[in-house]
Coordinates of C-alpha atoms in Angstrom, one line a residue:
M492 CA 11.5 3.4 12.8
P493 CA 12.5 6.6 14.7
S494 CA 10.1 7.7 17.4
D495 CA 11.7 10.9 18.6
G496 CA 9.2 13.3 17.2
P497 CA 7.2 14.3 14.1
A498 CA 10.2 15.2 12.0
A499 CA 11.8 11.8 12.5
A500 CA 8.7 9.9 11.8
T501 CA 8.0 11.9 8.7
Q502 CA 11.3 10.8 7.2
V503 CA 9.8 7.4 6.6
L504 CA 7.4 8.9 4.1
S505 CA 9.8 9.9 1.3
R506 CA 8.1 7.8 -1.3
T507 CA 6.8 8.9 -4.8
T508 CA 3.1 8.5 -4.9
G509 CA 2.3 10.8 -7.8
A510 CA 4.2 8.9 -10.6
R511 CA 2.5 8.8 -14.0
R512 CA 0.6 5.6 -14.7
I513 CA 0.8 3.9 -18.1
S514 CA -2.6 4.2 -19.8
L515 CA -4.5 1.3 -21.4
V516 CA -4.0 2.8 -24.8
E517 CA -0.2 2.8 -24.3
R518 CA -0.2 -0.7 -22.9
Y519 CA -2.1 -2.2 -25.8
G520 CA -0.5 0.0 -28.4
V521 CA 2.9 -1.2 -27.3
A522 CA 1.6 -4.8 -27.4
L523 CA 0.5 -4.4 -31.0
A524 CA 3.7 -2.7 -32.0
A525 CA 5.7 -5.5 -30.3
G526 CA 3.8 -8.1 -32.3
A527 CA 4.3 -6.3 -35.6
F528 CA 8.0 -5.8 -34.9
A529 CA 8.4 -9.5 -34.1
L530 CA 6.7 -10.5 -37.4
A531 CA 8.9 -8.0 -39.3
A532 CA 12.0 -9.2 -37.6
Q533 CA 11.1 -12.9 -38.2
F534 CA 10.5 -12.2 -41.9
A535 CA 13.8 -10.3 -42.2
L536 CA 15.7 -13.2 -40.6
R537 CA 13.8 -16.0 -42.2
S538 CA 16.8 -17.2 -44.1
F539 CA 18.9 -17.5 -40.9
I540 CA 16.3 -18.9 -38.4
S541 CA 14.4 -22.2 -38.9
P542 CA 10.7 -21.7 -39.3
S543 CA 10.1 -24.3 -36.5
F544 CA 11.8 -22.1 -33.8
Y545 CA 10.6 -18.6 -33.1
P546 CA 12.5 -17.0 -30.1
I547 CA 11.9 -13.5 -31.5
F548 CA 8.2 -13.9 -30.9
L549 CA 8.8 -15.0 -27.3
V550 CA 11.0 -12.0 -26.7
A551 CA 8.3 -9.7 -28.0
V552 CA 5.7 -11.4 -25.8
A553 CA 8.0 -11.1 -22.7
F554 CA 8.6 -7.4 -23.5
S555 CA 4.9 -6.7 -23.9
A556 CA 4.1 -8.5 -20.6
W557 CA 6.9 -6.6 -18.8
Y558 CA 5.6 -3.3 -20.1
G559 CA 1.9 -3.7 -19.9
G560 CA 1.0 -6.8 -18.0
F561 CA -0.6 -10.2 -18.7
W562 CA -3.3 -9.3 -21.2
P563 CA -1.1 -7.1 -23.4
G564 CA 1.4 -10.0 -23.4
L565 CA -1.4 -12.3 -24.7
L566 CA -2.3 -9.7 -27.3
T567 CA 1.2 -9.7 -28.6
L568 CA 1.2 -13.5 -28.6
A569 CA -2.1 -13.5 -30.6
V570 CA -0.8 -11.0 -33.1
T571 CA 2.4 -12.9 -33.8
M572 CA 0.6 -16.3 -34.0
V573 CA -2.2 -15.1 -36.2
G574 CA 0.0 -12.9 -38.4
A575 CA 2.5 -15.7 -38.9
L576 CA -0.3 -18.0 -40.1
V577 CA -2.3 -15.6 -42.4
I578 CA 0.5 -13.5 -44.0
P579 CA 1.6 -15.3 -47.1
A580 CA 5.2 -14.2 -46.8
A581 CA 5.6 -15.0 -43.1
P582 CA 7.5 -18.1 -42.1
F583 CA 4.6 -19.7 -40.3
S584 CA 2.6 -19.8 -43.5
R585 CA 4.8 -22.8 -44.5
L586 CA 3.6 -24.6 -41.4
Q587 CA 1.0 -27.3 -42.2
L588 CA -1.2 -27.6 -39.2
A589 CA -2.5 -30.9 -40.5
Q590 CA 0.8 -32.4 -39.6
R591 CA 0.7 -33.5 -36.0
S592 CA 4.3 -32.6 -35.2
N593 CA 3.8 -29.0 -36.5
L594 CA 0.6 -28.6 -34.5
V595 CA 2.5 -29.7 -31.5
L596 CA 5.2 -27.1 -32.2
L597 CA 2.6 -24.4 -32.6
S598 CA 1.0 -25.5 -29.3
V599 CA 4.3 -25.4 -27.5
F600 CA 4.9 -21.8 -28.9
V601 CA 1.5 -20.7 -27.6
L602 CA 1.9 -22.3 -24.2
S603 CA 5.4 -20.8 -23.9
G604 CA 4.1 -17.4 -24.7
V605 CA 1.3 -17.7 -22.1
V606 CA 3.7 -18.9 -19.4
V607 CA 6.2 -16.1 -20.1
S608 CA 3.5 -13.5 -20.0
W609 CA 2.0 -14.9 -16.8
L610 CA 5.4 -15.1 -15.0
L611 CA 6.3 -11.5 -15.9
A612 CA 2.9 -10.1 -15.0
S613 CA 2.9 -12.1 -11.7
L614 CA 6.3 -10.7 -10.8
L615 CA 5.3 -7.1 -11.5
S616 CA 1.9 -7.5 -9.7
A617 CA 3.6 -9.1 -6.6
R618 CA 6.2 -6.3 -6.5
R619 CA 3.5 -3.6 -6.7
R620 CA 1.4 -5.3 -4.0
A621 CA 4.4 -5.6 -1.7
E622 CA 5.5 -2.0 -2.2
R623 CA 2.0 -0.6 -1.7
A624 CA 1.4 -2.7 1.5
A625 CA 4.8 -1.8 2.9
A626 CA 4.4 1.9 2.1
R627 CA 0.9 2.0 3.6
T628 CA 2.0 0.3 6.8
A629 CA 5.0 2.6 7.2
R630 CA 2.9 5.7 6.7
V631 CA 0.2 4.7 9.1
Q632 CA 2.8 3.8 11.7
A633 CA 4.7 7.1 11.1
L634 CA 1.5 9.2 11.4
N635 CA 0.4 7.4 14.6
L636 CA 3.9 7.9 16.2
S637 CA 3.8 11.6 15.2
L638 CA 0.3 12.2 16.5
A639 CA 0.7 10.4 19.8
P640 CA 2.6 13.1 21.7
A641 CA 0.8 16.1 20.2
L642 CA -1.7 17.7 22.6
T643 CA -3.0 20.9 21.0
P644 CA -5.0 21.3 17.8
R645 CA -2.2 23.4 16.2
E646 CA 0.4 20.8 17.0
V647 CA -1.8 18.1 15.5
A648 CA -2.6 20.3 12.4
A649 CA 1.1 20.9 11.8
I650 CA 1.9 17.2 11.9
I651 CA -1.0 16.3 9.6
V652 CA -0.1 19.0 7.0
R653 CA 3.6 18.0 6.9
H654 CA 2.8 14.3 6.8
A655 CA 0.3 14.7 3.9
M656 CA 2.6 17.1 1.9
A657 CA 5.5 14.7 2.3
A658 CA 3.6 11.6 1.4
L659 CA 1.6 13.1 -1.5
H660 CA 4.2 15.6 -2.8
A661 CA 1.9 18.6 -2.4
E662 CA 3.2 22.1 -2.9
T663 CA 1.1 23.7 -0.1
G664 CA -1.1 22.4 2.7
S665 CA -3.3 24.0 5.2
I666 CA -5.9 23.1 7.9
A667 CA -8.7 25.3 9.1
L668 CA -10.8 24.4 12.2
L669 CA -14.2 25.6 13.4
A670 CA -14.0 28.2 16.1
S671 CA -15.7 27.8 19.5
D672 CA -18.9 29.4 18.1
G673 CA -19.2 26.5 15.6
K674 CA -19.5 28.9 12.6
A675 CA -16.2 30.7 11.7
L676 CA -13.2 28.8 10.3
E677 CA -9.8 29.6 11.8
V678 CA -6.5 28.6 10.2
A679 CA -4.7 26.2 12.5
H680 CA -1.6 25.7 10.2
A681 CA -0.5 26.5 6.7
E682 CA 2.8 26.0 4.9
G683 CA 4.3 25.3 1.5
E684 CA 6.6 26.5 -1.3
S685 CA 4.8 29.5 -2.9
P686 CA 5.7 33.1 -3.5
R687 CA 2.4 34.0 -1.8
D688 CA 1.8 33.6 2.0
P689 CA 0.2 30.2 2.4
E690 CA -1.7 31.3 5.6
Q691 CA -3.3 34.2 3.7
H692 CA -4.5 31.9 1.0
A693 CA -5.8 29.5 3.6
R694 CA -7.8 32.3 5.3
E695 CA -9.4 33.1 1.9
S696 CA -10.1 29.5 1.2
A697 CA -11.7 29.2 4.7
A698 CA -13.8 32.3 4.1
Q699 CA -15.2 31.6 0.6
G700 CA -13.3 28.7 -1.0
P701 CA -12.9 24.9 -0.8
L702 CA -12.1 24.7 2.9
R703 CA -15.5 26.3 3.7
D704 CA -17.3 24.1 1.2
A705 CA -15.8 20.9 2.5
V706 CA -16.7 21.7 6.1
R707 CA -20.3 22.7 5.1
T708 CA -21.0 19.7 3.0
T709 CA -18.8 17.2 4.9
N710 CA -17.8 15.8 1.5
P711 CA -14.2 15.6 0.2
I712 CA -13.3 17.7 -2.9
F713 CA -11.0 16.3 -5.6
L714 CA -10.2 18.5 -8.6
E715 CA -7.7 16.8 -10.8
S716 CA -6.8 19.6 -13.2
A717 CA -6.2 23.4 -13.2
A718 CA -9.2 23.8 -15.5
E719 CA -11.6 22.2 -13.0
R720 CA -10.0 24.3 -10.3
R721 CA -10.5 27.6 -12.2
A722 CA -14.0 26.7 -13.2
R723 CA -15.1 26.0 -9.6
Y724 CA -13.0 28.7 -7.7
P725 CA -12.1 31.4 -10.2
D726 CA -11.5 34.0 -7.5
L727 CA -8.8 31.9 -5.8
T728 CA -6.8 31.1 -8.9
E729 CA -3.8 33.4 -9.1
P730 CA -0.5 33.3 -11.1
D731 CA 1.7 33.1 -8.0
W732 CA -0.2 30.1 -6.5
P733 CA 0.0 26.4 -7.4
S734 CA -2.5 25.8 -10.2
G735 CA -2.6 22.0 -10.5
S736 CA -4.8 19.5 -8.8
L737 CA -6.6 20.2 -5.5
A738 CA -7.7 17.9 -2.7
V739 CA -9.8 19.1 0.3
L740 CA -10.7 16.6 3.1
P741 CA -13.1 17.4 5.9
F742 CA -12.5 16.3 9.4
V743 CA -15.8 14.7 10.7
P744 CA -15.3 12.8 13.9
D745 CA -18.5 11.2 15.3
G746 CA -20.5 12.8 12.4
N747 CA -19.8 16.4 13.3
P748 CA -17.5 18.5 11.1
I749 CA -14.7 20.3 12.9
G750 CA -12.5 21.5 10.0
A751 CA -10.8 20.5 6.8
L752 CA -7.4 19.8 5.2
E753 CA -6.5 21.4 1.9
L754 CA -3.6 20.2 -0.4
S755 CA -2.6 22.1 -3.5
F756 CA -0.4 20.5 -6.2
A757 CA 1.8 22.4 -8.7
H758 CA 0.7 20.3 -11.7
D759 CA -2.3 18.3 -12.8
R760 CA -2.2 14.8 -11.5
R761 CA -4.7 11.9 -11.4
L762 CA -6.0 11.4 -7.8
G763 CA -6.7 7.7 -8.2
G764 CA -8.5 5.4 -5.9
E765 CA -5.3 4.5 -3.9
D766 CA -4.4 8.2 -3.4
R767 CA -8.0 9.1 -2.4
R768 CA -8.3 6.2 0.1
Y769 CA -5.0 7.2 1.7
M770 CA -6.1 10.8 1.9
L771 CA -9.3 9.7 3.6
V772 CA -7.3 7.6 6.1
I773 CA -5.3 10.8 6.9
A774 CA -8.5 12.7 7.3
G775 CA -10.0 10.0 9.6
Q776 CA -6.9 9.8 11.8
G777 CA -6.5 13.6 11.8
A778 CA -10.1 14.1 12.7
Q779 CA -9.8 11.8 15.7
A780 CA -6.4 13.3 16.8
L781 CA -7.8 16.9 16.4
E782 CA -10.9 16.0 18.3
R783 CA -8.8 14.5 21.1
A784 CA -6.6 17.6 21.1
R785 CA -9.7 19.9 21.2
L786 CA -11.1 17.9 24.0
Y787 CA -7.9 18.1 25.9
E788 CA -7.7 21.8 25.4
A789 CA -11.2 22.3 26.6
E790 CA -10.6 20.1 29.6
R791 CA -7.4 21.9 30.4
S792 CA -9.2 25.3 30.3
A793 CA -11.4 24.2 33.2
R794 CA -9.3 24.0 36.4
H795 CA -11.4 21.3 38.0
H796 CA -10.9 19.0 34.9
A797 CA -7.2 19.7 34.4
E798 CA -5.8 16.8 36.4
E799 CA -8.3 14.4 34.9
A800 CA -7.3 15.5 31.4
R801 CA -3.6 15.0 32.1
E802 CA -4.2 11.6 33.4
Q803 CA -6.2 10.6 30.3
V804 CA -3.5 11.9 28.0
A805 CA -0.8 10.1 30.0
F806 CA -2.9 6.9 29.9
L807 CA -3.4 7.2 26.2
A808 CA 0.3 7.8 25.6
E809 CA 1.2 4.8 27.7
A810 CA -1.4 2.7 25.9
S811 CA -0.1 3.9 22.5
E812 CA 3.4 3.0 23.5
I813 CA 2.3 -0.5 24.4
L814 CA 0.3 -0.9 21.2
G815 CA 3.2 0.3 19.1
S816 CA 5.8 -1.9 20.8
S817 CA 5.0 -5.0 18.8
L818 CA 3.1 -6.3 15.8
N819 CA 1.8 -9.2 17.9
Y820 CA -1.6 -7.5 18.6
R821 CA -2.7 -10.4 20.9
E822 CA 0.1 -9.6 23.3
T823 CA -0.2 -5.8 23.1
L824 CA -4.0 -5.8 23.4
S825 CA -3.8 -8.1 26.5
A826 CA -1.3 -5.7 28.0
V827 CA -3.6 -2.7 27.3
V828 CA -6.6 -4.5 28.9
R829 CA -4.4 -5.0 32.1
L830 CA -3.5 -1.3 31.9
I831 CA -7.2 -0.3 31.9
V832 CA -7.9 -2.1 35.2
P833 CA -8.5 -0.5 37.6
R834 CA -8.0 3.0 36.0
L835 CA -11.1 2.9 33.8
A836 CA -12.9 -0.3 34.7
D837 CA -13.2 -3.0 37.3
F838 CA -13.6 -5.6 34.6
C839 CA -12.3 -5.2 31.0
A840 CA -12.4 -7.7 28.1
I841 CA -11.5 -7.5 24.5
D842 CA -12.9 -9.5 21.6
V843 CA -11.4 -9.6 18.1
V844 CA -12.8 -10.8 14.8
E845 CA -10.2 -13.1 13.4
T846 CA -9.3 -13.4 9.7
D847 CA -11.6 -16.4 9.5
G848 CA -14.6 -14.2 10.4
K849 CA -15.1 -15.7 13.9
M850 CA -15.1 -13.5 17.0
R851 CA -12.8 -14.7 19.8
R852 CA -12.2 -13.2 23.2
I853 CA -8.4 -12.8 23.7
A854 CA -8.1 -11.1 27.1
I855 CA -10.0 -10.5 30.4
A856 CA -8.7 -8.4 33.3
H857 CA -9.6 -7.8 36.9
V858 CA -7.5 -7.1 40.0
D859 CA -8.7 -10.5 41.4
P860 CA -7.3 -13.5 39.4
A861 CA -10.1 -15.7 40.7
K862 CA -12.7 -13.4 39.1
V863 CA -10.8 -13.4 35.9
E864 CA -10.9 -17.2 35.8
A865 CA -14.6 -17.2 36.7
V866 CA -15.3 -14.9 33.7
W867 CA -13.2 -17.1 31.4
E868 CA -15.1 -20.2 32.6
M869 CA -18.5 -18.5 31.8
S870 CA -17.2 -17.4 28.4
R871 CA -16.3 -20.9 27.5
R872 CA -19.6 -22.3 28.9
Y873 CA -22.0 -19.8 27.6
A874 CA -21.5 -18.8 23.9
L875 CA -22.4 -15.3 22.9
D876 CA -25.8 -14.7 21.3
P877 CA -26.1 -12.3 18.3
D878 CA -28.4 -10.1 20.3
D879 CA -26.0 -9.8 23.2
P880 CA -24.5 -6.3 23.8
V881 CA -21.1 -7.1 22.4
P882 CA -22.1 -8.7 19.1
R883 CA -24.8 -6.0 18.7
A884 CA -22.2 -3.2 19.1
M885 CA -19.9 -4.8 16.7
R886 CA -22.6 -5.3 14.2
S887 CA -23.8 -1.7 14.3
G888 CA -20.4 -0.2 14.7
E889 CA -21.7 2.2 17.3
P890 CA -20.6 2.3 21.0
Q891 CA -23.0 1.3 23.7
L892 CA -23.1 3.3 26.9
I893 CA -25.3 2.0 29.8
P894 CA -24.6 4.2 32.9
V895 CA -26.6 1.9 35.2
I896 CA -27.1 -1.8 34.2
P897 CA -30.8 -2.8 34.8
D898 CA -31.6 -6.2 36.1
S899 CA -33.7 -6.7 33.0
L900 CA -30.5 -6.6 30.9
L901 CA -28.9 -9.3 33.0
K902 CA -32.1 -11.5 32.6
S903 CA -32.1 -11.1 28.9
F904 CA -28.4 -11.9 28.7
A905 CA -28.4 -14.9 31.1
R906 CA -28.8 -18.4 29.5
D907 CA -30.2 -20.1 32.6
P908 CA -30.9 -19.4 36.2
E909 CA -27.4 -20.4 37.3
H910 CA -25.9 -18.0 34.7
L911 CA -28.1 -15.2 36.0
A912 CA -27.1 -15.9 39.6
R913 CA -23.4 -15.7 38.7
L914 CA -23.9 -12.5 36.8
R915 CA -25.6 -10.9 39.8
A916 CA -22.9 -12.1 42.1
F917 CA -20.3 -10.0 40.2
G918 CA -22.3 -6.9 41.2
L919 CA -22.2 -5.4 37.6
H920 CA -23.1 -1.7 37.8
S921 CA -22.2 0.2 34.6
L922 CA -21.3 -0.9 31.1
L923 CA -19.4 0.6 28.1
I924 CA -18.8 -1.2 24.9
V925 CA -16.7 0.4 22.1
P926 CA -16.1 -1.3 18.7
L927 CA -12.7 -1.5 17.2
S928 CA -13.0 0.0 13.7
A929 CA -10.4 0.7 11.0
R930 CA -10.7 1.4 7.3
G931 CA -14.5 0.9 7.4
R932 CA -14.3 -2.5 9.1
T933 CA -15.2 -3.6 12.6
L934 CA -12.2 -5.6 14.0
G935 CA -13.5 -6.3 17.5
A936 CA -14.8 -4.6 20.6
L937 CA -13.5 -3.3 24.0
T938 CA -15.9 -3.9 27.0
F939 CA -15.6 -1.8 30.1
V940 CA -17.6 -2.8 33.3
M941 CA -17.8 -1.0 36.6
A942 CA -18.8 -3.3 39.5
E943 CA -17.6 -3.0 43.1
S944 CA -16.3 0.5 42.6
G945 CA -19.9 1.7 41.9
R946 CA -18.9 4.4 39.5
E947 CA -21.1 5.2 36.5
Y948 CA -19.8 5.8 33.0
G949 CA -20.5 9.1 31.3
R950 CA -19.8 11.0 28.0
A951 CA -16.1 11.8 28.9
D952 CA -15.5 8.1 29.5
L953 CA -17.0 7.3 26.2
L954 CA -14.7 9.7 24.4
L955 CA -11.6 8.4 26.1
A956 CA -12.7 4.8 25.4
A957 CA -13.4 5.6 21.8
D958 CA -10.0 7.1 21.4
L959 CA -8.3 4.1 23.0
A960 CA -10.4 1.8 20.8
R961 CA -9.3 3.6 17.7
R962 CA -5.7 3.1 18.6
A963 CA -6.2 -0.5 19.4
A964 CA -8.0 -1.0 16.1
L965 CA -5.1 0.6 14.2
A966 CA -2.7 -1.7 16.0
V967 CA -4.7 -4.7 14.8
D968 CA -5.0 -3.4 11.3
N969 CA -1.3 -2.5 11.1
A970 CA -0.3 -5.9 12.3
R971 CA -2.5 -7.5 9.6
L972 CA -1.3 -5.1 6.9
F973 CA 2.3 -6.1 7.9
G974 CA 1.3 -9.8 7.6
D975 CA -0.2 -9.1 4.2
A976 CA 3.0 -7.3 3.1
E977 CA 5.2 -10.2 4.3
R978 CA 3.0 -12.7 2.4
A979 CA 3.2 -10.5 -0.7
L980 CA 7.0 -10.4 -0.4
Q981 CA 7.1 -14.1 -0.1
A982 CA 5.0 -14.4 -3.3
K983 CA 7.4 -12.1 -5.0
H984 CA 10.4 -14.2 -4.0
E985 CA 8.7 -17.3 -5.3
T986 CA 7.9 -15.6 -8.6
L987 CA 11.5 -14.5 -8.9
A988 CA 12.7 -18.0 -8.4
L989 CA 10.5 -19.1 -11.2
L990 CA 11.8 -16.4 -13.4
D991 CA 15.4 -17.3 -12.6
T992 CA 14.6 -20.9 -13.8
V993 CA 13.1 -19.5 -17.0
F994 CA 16.1 -17.2 -17.5
A995 CA 18.7 -20.0 -16.9
G996 CA 17.0 -22.4 -19.2
A997 CA 15.9 -20.1 -22.1
P998 CA 17.0 -21.5 -25.5
V999 CA 18.2 -18.0 -26.6
G1000 CA 21.3 -16.3 -25.2
L1001 CA 20.6 -13.8 -22.4
A1002 CA 22.9 -11.7 -20.3
F1003 CA 23.2 -8.5 -18.3
V1004 CA 26.3 -6.2 -18.3
D1005 CA 26.8 -3.3 -15.8
R1006 CA 28.1 0.1 -16.5
D1007 CA 31.7 -1.1 -16.2
L1008 CA 31.0 -3.7 -18.9
R1009 CA 31.2 -6.6 -16.5
F1010 CA 28.9 -9.5 -16.7
V1011 CA 26.3 -9.6 -13.8
R1012 CA 24.0 -12.3 -15.2
I1013 CA 24.3 -14.8 -18.0
N1014 CA 22.3 -17.9 -18.9
D1015 CA 23.5 -21.3 -20.0
A1016 CA 22.7 -20.8 -23.7
L1017 CA 24.9 -17.7 -24.1
A1018 CA 27.7 -19.1 -21.8
A1019 CA 27.8 -22.2 -24.0
M1020 CA 28.4 -20.0 -27.1
H1021 CA 31.4 -18.5 -25.4
G1022 CA 32.7 -22.0 -24.3
M1023 CA 32.8 -21.0 -20.6
A1024 CA 30.7 -21.9 -17.6
P1025 CA 28.1 -19.2 -16.6
A1026 CA 29.9 -18.6 -13.2
A1027 CA 33.2 -18.0 -15.0
H1028 CA 31.6 -14.9 -16.7
L1029 CA 30.4 -13.2 -13.6
G1030 CA 32.5 -10.1 -12.6
R1031 CA 34.6 -10.3 -15.8
T1032 CA 34.7 -7.6 -18.4
L1033 CA 33.7 -8.1 -22.0
E1034 CA 37.4 -8.2 -23.0
E1035 CA 38.2 -10.7 -20.3
A1036 CA 35.4 -13.0 -21.2
L1037 CA 35.3 -12.6 -25.0
G1038 CA 38.9 -11.8 -25.9
T1039 CA 39.4 -10.3 -29.3
Y1040 CA 35.6 -10.4 -30.1
A1041 CA 34.9 -7.9 -27.3
S1042 CA 35.9 -5.0 -29.7
K1043 CA 33.0 -6.0 -32.0
V1044 CA 30.3 -5.7 -29.4
E1045 CA 31.6 -3.2 -26.9
P1046 CA 30.6 -0.1 -29.0
Y1047 CA 26.9 -1.2 -28.9
F1048 CA 27.0 -1.6 -25.1
R1049 CA 28.5 1.9 -24.7
Q1050 CA 25.9 3.3 -27.1
V1051 CA 23.0 2.0 -25.0
L1052 CA 24.6 3.3 -21.8
S1053 CA 25.1 6.8 -23.3
T1054 CA 21.8 7.2 -25.1
G1055 CA 19.4 5.0 -23.1
Q1056 CA 18.0 3.6 -26.4
P1057 CA 18.1 0.0 -27.5
V1058 CA 20.2 -1.2 -30.4
L1059 CA 18.4 -4.0 -32.2
D1060 CA 19.2 -6.9 -34.5
Q1061 CA 22.9 -6.3 -35.0
E1062 CA 24.4 -9.1 -37.2
L1063 CA 27.6 -10.6 -35.7
R1064 CA 29.9 -13.0 -37.5
L1065 CA 32.0 -14.9 -35.0
G1066 CA 34.2 -18.0 -34.9
L1067 CA 33.1 -19.1 -31.5
P1068 CA 35.2 -21.2 -29.2
A1069 CA 32.4 -23.7 -29.1
Q1070 CA 32.6 -24.1 -32.9
P1071 CA 36.3 -23.6 -33.8
T1072 CA 36.0 -24.9 -37.3
G1073 CA 33.5 -22.5 -38.7
E1074 CA 31.9 -19.1 -38.5
R1075 CA 28.5 -18.6 -37.0
I1076 CA 26.1 -15.7 -37.8
L1077 CA 24.4 -14.3 -34.7
V1078 CA 21.7 -11.6 -34.4
V1079 CA 22.3 -9.6 -31.2
S1080 CA 20.0 -7.0 -29.6
Y1081 CA 21.0 -4.6 -26.8
Y1082 CA 18.4 -3.2 -24.3
P1083 CA 18.7 -0.6 -21.6
V1084 CA 17.8 -1.7 -18.0
H1085 CA 16.8 1.4 -16.0
G1086 CA 17.5 1.8 -12.3
P1087 CA 15.4 3.5 -9.6
E1088 CA 16.5 7.0 -10.7
D1089 CA 15.7 6.2 -14.3
E1090 CA 19.3 6.0 -15.3
V1091 CA 20.6 3.1 -17.4
H1092 CA 21.7 0.7 -14.7
W1093 CA 22.5 -2.4 -16.9
V1094 CA 22.5 -3.4 -20.5
G1095 CA 20.6 -6.5 -21.4
V1096 CA 21.6 -8.5 -24.4
V1097 CA 19.6 -11.1 -26.4
V1098 CA 21.6 -13.4 -28.8
L1099 CA 19.7 -15.4 -31.4

């Protein structure tokens, strides 16, 4: 991923997140229609297809599961099965279930339908999970890389607005921040595609609109339609301004509001749970980045703090570079702990909650290797108690700052007199514990201890440590999200292998032809009808594979490619090479297979 600035990082985010979702009514309506169509087709072809074999029903179940998922596929299966049994004119009505062989045939049909529906639904589900996980990981990494070098609130605001607009396809975006008096809202950045000046609209929104309301209430605002927007903010609804959905997210670091982000959309769109969670992640990361930038700006304004602020930013940039250098968070966190000593602590340790729920210490640092080994030995010998400072901070999710460690704390922490004596020998003076939190979960804790240097931790140290802890938590969370994405992709590959097996062994003829009318996939059943091996078809045109019969089917392929509409149940009379002595009547259906740009990429054919 590029790391040469906000513009390069934002290029990663060109993904469509506002696509229309298929409603439940559509899913189950298509399932019912597919079942009815299968029954009608089976009835129409009853004189050509044996009543003991029903591939049309399985094709209908597969289509329903592909369109709507597992349960719509089962609904189509139920409709075809029940309809075939209770409709007097249907072929299944001749099936006597009292006969064991017929009952077995019906059971095989039902089981085949369930398997086909499950396989297709599993494939689609695995693909969606993999895409969501990969997109989420890429966006989080891109935003982190973009925010890392930004030092001022205006720079951070511009990065956040551009990132959010690109990721969510908003028409306009703006950020307003509280002024130094803590009352007035000032526009930090505004941009977008609108005839009207986005900054002027942002000023009005900050004065009497959604930006002001979000900061005052510290609650996000989601308006999913133009009607909701006009009802709530009639004075800000104008003809030359995007009049679709609206999302406003407050920035609330450490419980104190500092501003808000407003995103306007040109059309109504459903702001579902995934979109809202992602917006809240943007708001959370943006809040921390803005707070860091505000802190840096305040520190820089005071001459006697300028050098310290530069050192902190440089340290955070160096730590961010280490954390972003690898997805092996154990290695990167260990390197950051070594970076902390002796800049911010005499002793530093990091504990992480593993995926099994157990807390494990993964790194300890001190300039003296002998002391590091002594702390490791004590960690192995004396297990942490739930009431110890580190588990307590992780449980509460709140940092713990103890400027001067009292001897009473050492006594309460020690397990026995020997343990207390060894703790006192370290000369522990000041303690700071910061939880690692991401997406509402505590992933671990960073422990800073001052000993021989004698320095006491204060508020500025807490802010810096909290910023570092947030970056470390994001590194852990990103690594685990990446692992989840890899596992989802593996599941997808396994499901595809199963589907390939089903495709190759299906008892009906199946194939896919590209826009040049060349075979790209064909199963054994259809290849056998042509009297050629499946591999011999691949890359060949219809004319090369079928000879004189190509002219009878080629018009249907071209019709699907030009119209994007299926051509169903076309009767074809062929003297096939596999049956040279007679003529066989086939029923052929042609279906469009759409590509990523919604164009017809292939044509699928089903031969019965």
